[in-house]
Every structure is written in C-alpha cells, then in structure tokens.
C-alpha cells in the first residue's frame, strides 16, 4: 500500500479556553485528497520547527487571528488598536520559521485565509489592516454563516497554476452557476469569504492567481517553489459541496506525494 503523504497543519489557538484546536474541514480535506493530516504543536523552538518540517511531506497554514503588523514592517495604528484586534504572538513566532523551513526544504505549502496573509507578510509583502475601513467596497468579504456557501466571485488569472487546475476538472464538475470561462481564457469562480484583513502589496517572490471584483488579491503562488499556493477563501468549509475546493487540497497532497 502506498504511504500517504503527511501534511502538517498549523494549530488554531483559543485564548478563552487556553487550548489548541482544529476545524475538521482542514483534516477532512487533506484526508479525502489522500493525505495523512497531522496537527502540529505550537512551538517557537527553532530546532523543533526544523524537525517538524523534516517530518512532514507538506505544510498547511490555517486561518485564525490577525497577523502582527511587525512581521511586515507595519505598525499597530491607534485606529487599528481601537478595533481590539485578536493577535497571536505564539502563532506569529512559530509560523514564519515554519514557512522558512518549508521553503528551504522545498516542501509543498498551502495557505488558507490567515495563511495567505502570513505567507505574503513573511516574504516581504504587506497587508490591509482592516478592509471595511481601509478598502471599503460592495464585495462581501466577511460573510455570515453558513460558510459552506458562496459569498462572491473571483477571477482566476489565465496561465496560472490554479487556472490549469480548473481546466483539468471533469466536465461534470463545471457548475455554470458558480463558474464560467472568461474572454481571456481564464475562469471566474464563486468562493466563500470570512476575513477583514487581506494582501495589500504582493511579496516580490509571489504571483497573483486570483482577484476579487474590488481588486483584492484572492490567491497567490510562488513560481520558485515546487508547490506554494495560498488562497484567501475557505476550502475547508466548501470541500464537501465544491469540486474546486477539493481540487485545491488534492493539488497540495499530490505535490507532497
């Protein structure tokens, strides 16, 4: 029997309960794609982080708290502080080092929501602190439950790896109500959305794969890596009802196999 690639998943942290936890969708999405999901410990020890990166065949950076502006050379402005943002010093200490190790080892990486923000910030990009106040638009980036439903459309740019992924989907998965081909050959697809921060300036080593109608970057990849993708939406909630979300998990697991 073929060994299933181990996909290390960064833990979520609940400060009220003082506990690590995990949304089932992250685990289920990896497992259904043929991977073996493993929730990682939360550690800032550089040696342990290197061992974890060695152990795993791929890494999934999850959603969660805001990324500390210090990671991308920003500052916590009085306006942002007044919002009482929830940060995670523990995650901000671990995840940049884990990303560095994964890139150095060329391990496949997928970032989701906070994951795309953390990856972009660590690699030299910047973030919008708060979209409603800094980049207001009619696009609903912070939808209400249920999250296994579509919130808005994004355009997947022609010639990108995600475009190739969509081109490879079976015809039976081409739901005309939630995706259509554009004039330039790319795709517009429906996604869910639950965030108030987002990529502002894309890191130099990253390239955009998808964009929302209001210009917000929705997906990126790193051409210099074997596989490094990140999306702003939440395939961990959509994977049971959306073939495109399942395909994103499959892309990670197949790259790690």
XYZ file of C-alpha atoms in Angstrom, residues 9-247:
239
model
C -1.380 21.569 9.787
C -0.688 24.626 11.919
C -2.861 24.622 15.061
C -5.632 27.046 15.859
C -5.405 28.688 19.290
C -8.340 29.551 21.558
C -7.293 32.072 24.201
C -10.562 31.864 26.132
C -10.131 28.123 26.627
C -6.327 28.212 26.604
C -6.356 25.358 24.107
C -5.109 24.239 20.723
C -7.844 23.047 18.381
C -8.618 22.232 14.768
C -11.540 22.661 12.369
C -12.482 19.242 10.955
C -12.550 20.607 7.401
C -8.781 21.079 7.293
C -8.224 17.479 8.361
C -11.039 16.056 6.235
C -9.965 17.957 3.118
C -6.424 16.591 3.391
C -7.559 13.063 4.221
C -10.097 12.889 1.402
C -7.366 14.023 -1.005
C -5.231 11.073 0.059
C -3.017 12.724 2.662
C -2.419 11.963 6.323
C -3.286 15.133 8.295
C -1.229 15.919 11.392
C -1.996 18.860 13.687
C 1.326 20.368 14.698
C 2.292 21.512 18.193
C 2.605 25.228 18.841
C 6.285 25.944 19.431
C 8.771 28.730 18.885
C 11.785 26.437 19.267
C 13.738 26.695 16.010
C 15.163 23.186 16.319
C 11.740 21.628 16.872
C 10.307 23.582 13.944
C 13.062 22.271 11.665
C 12.301 18.702 12.811
C 8.598 19.206 12.131
C 9.357 20.485 8.626
C 11.602 17.461 8.044
C 8.891 15.104 9.290
C 6.095 16.463 7.114
C 5.752 15.986 3.370
C 3.728 19.204 3.109
C 2.501 22.050 5.306
C -0.925 23.699 5.547
C -1.086 27.161 7.145
C -4.557 27.674 8.601
C -6.814 30.661 9.250
C -7.240 32.438 12.557
C -6.018 35.579 14.269
C -4.695 38.720 12.586
C -1.044 38.723 11.553
C 1.075 41.076 13.668
C 1.965 44.133 11.547
C 5.531 43.885 12.874
C 6.049 40.870 10.584
C 5.694 43.073 7.506
C 7.217 46.251 8.879
C 3.881 47.851 9.710
C 2.625 49.339 12.927
C -0.443 48.986 15.098
C -2.097 52.344 14.491
C -4.475 53.886 17.051
C -7.366 53.214 14.677
C -6.433 49.553 14.353
C -5.811 49.231 18.094
C -9.272 50.684 18.762
C -10.753 47.682 16.958
C -9.241 45.455 19.675
C -7.775 43.022 17.113
C -7.015 39.499 18.237
C -3.374 38.707 17.566
C -1.463 35.528 18.400
C 2.122 36.051 19.499
C 2.561 32.275 19.686
C 1.478 31.683 16.094
C 3.392 34.718 14.860
C 6.531 33.279 16.474
C 6.148 29.769 15.018
C 4.664 30.150 11.564
C 7.274 32.416 9.913
C 10.021 29.982 10.981
C 7.993 27.017 9.750
C 7.455 28.730 6.406
C 11.174 29.454 6.121
C 11.972 25.790 6.795
C 9.366 24.534 4.320
C 10.707 26.806 1.581
C 14.304 25.847 2.318
C 13.386 22.145 2.069
C 11.068 22.824 -0.894
C 8.162 21.163 0.895
C 4.723 21.812 -0.646
C 2.808 24.565 1.155
C -0.830 25.659 1.141
C -2.018 28.776 2.970
C -5.683 29.473 3.773
C -7.054 32.873 4.930
C -4.578 33.908 7.657
C -2.255 31.537 5.807
C -2.120 33.698 2.668
C -1.625 36.786 4.818
C 1.180 35.219 6.870
C 2.954 33.898 3.782
C 2.730 37.235 1.985
C 3.898 39.169 5.045
C 6.831 36.856 5.742
C 8.017 37.030 2.133
C 8.064 40.808 2.050
C 4.532 41.874 1.163
C 2.106 43.989 3.166
C -1.482 43.640 4.376
C -4.595 45.716 4.678
C -5.168 46.018 8.439
C -8.947 46.222 8.026
C -10.793 46.109 4.723
C -14.039 47.839 5.808
C -12.159 50.946 6.949
C -9.163 50.922 4.579
C -10.566 49.401 1.378
C -14.380 49.634 1.534
C -16.312 48.026 -1.316
C -19.571 46.283 -2.165
C -17.875 42.857 -2.121
C -18.877 40.880 0.962
C -15.561 39.672 2.353
C -16.967 38.900 5.804
C -19.994 36.739 5.066
C -22.379 35.346 7.667
C -22.836 31.585 8.275
C -23.255 29.060 6.822
C -19.720 29.097 5.403
C -20.243 26.122 3.081
C -21.978 28.515 0.687
C -20.733 31.036 -1.859
C -20.204 34.689 -0.971
C -18.686 36.430 -4.004
C -16.879 35.795 -7.290
C -13.149 35.862 -8.006
C -11.330 35.882 -11.334
C -8.633 33.231 -11.730
C -5.945 34.598 -14.000
C -5.222 32.783 -17.253
C -1.991 30.791 -17.377
C -1.618 30.391 -13.600
C -1.395 27.019 -11.816
C -4.934 27.429 -10.478
C -6.174 28.061 -13.996
C -4.556 24.771 -15.038
C -6.215 23.028 -12.078
C -9.638 24.290 -13.138
C -9.013 23.300 -16.763
C -8.352 19.736 -15.576
C -11.644 19.374 -13.691
C -14.102 16.867 -15.190
C -16.862 18.423 -17.251
C -19.381 17.150 -14.708
C -17.837 19.467 -12.097
C -18.191 22.578 -14.272
C -21.167 24.150 -12.498
C -22.282 27.031 -14.697
C -23.952 28.769 -11.740
C -20.698 29.079 -9.801
C -18.042 29.260 -12.523
C -17.642 30.461 -16.093
C -14.817 30.911 -18.563
C -13.672 34.453 -19.307
C -12.881 36.046 -22.647
C -9.128 35.797 -21.959
C -9.429 32.060 -21.319
C -9.301 32.208 -17.520
C -12.111 31.481 -15.104
C -14.442 33.328 -12.755
C -15.483 31.185 -9.807
C -17.637 31.574 -6.707
C -15.959 31.372 -3.297
C -16.874 31.812 0.342
C -15.271 34.607 2.354
C -14.670 35.351 6.038
C -11.894 37.861 6.684
C -11.247 41.536 7.402
C -7.528 41.592 6.538
C -6.048 40.854 3.114
C -2.973 41.039 0.918
C -2.141 44.654 0.028
C 1.253 44.664 -1.716
C 2.154 41.214 -3.020
C 5.542 39.894 -1.907
C 8.239 40.054 -4.610
C 8.575 36.275 -4.909
C 4.824 35.661 -5.197
C 2.498 35.978 -8.178
C -1.238 36.559 -8.120
C -3.555 33.752 -9.210
C -6.989 35.209 -8.416
C -8.523 38.613 -7.737
C -11.909 39.824 -6.431
C -14.051 42.374 -8.231
C -12.826 45.125 -5.891
C -9.163 44.405 -6.622
C -8.389 42.370 -3.502
C -5.887 39.566 -4.144
C -7.605 36.239 -3.505
C -4.904 33.679 -4.383
C -1.145 33.656 -4.949
C 1.605 31.181 -5.798
C 5.403 31.161 -5.649
C 6.994 30.205 -9.001
C 10.306 29.383 -7.298
C 8.767 26.613 -5.186
C 7.755 23.094 -6.128
C 4.313 23.976 -4.769
C 3.385 27.031 -2.750
C -0.204 28.185 -3.119
C -2.324 30.354 -0.851
C -5.986 31.373 -1.019
C -7.989 33.967 0.884
C -11.210 31.933 0.872
C -12.035 28.796 2.874
C -11.922 25.447 1.023
C -12.013 23.708 4.416
C -15.678 24.747 4.657
C -16.529 24.256 0.972
C -14.826 20.956 0.146
C -17.929 18.810 0.761
C -20.014 20.754 -1.767
C -17.437 22.216 -4.167
C -15.183 20.281 -6.545
C -12.816 23.249 -6.878
C -12.132 23.243 -3.142
C -11.460 19.508 -3.208
C -9.076 20.083 -6.092
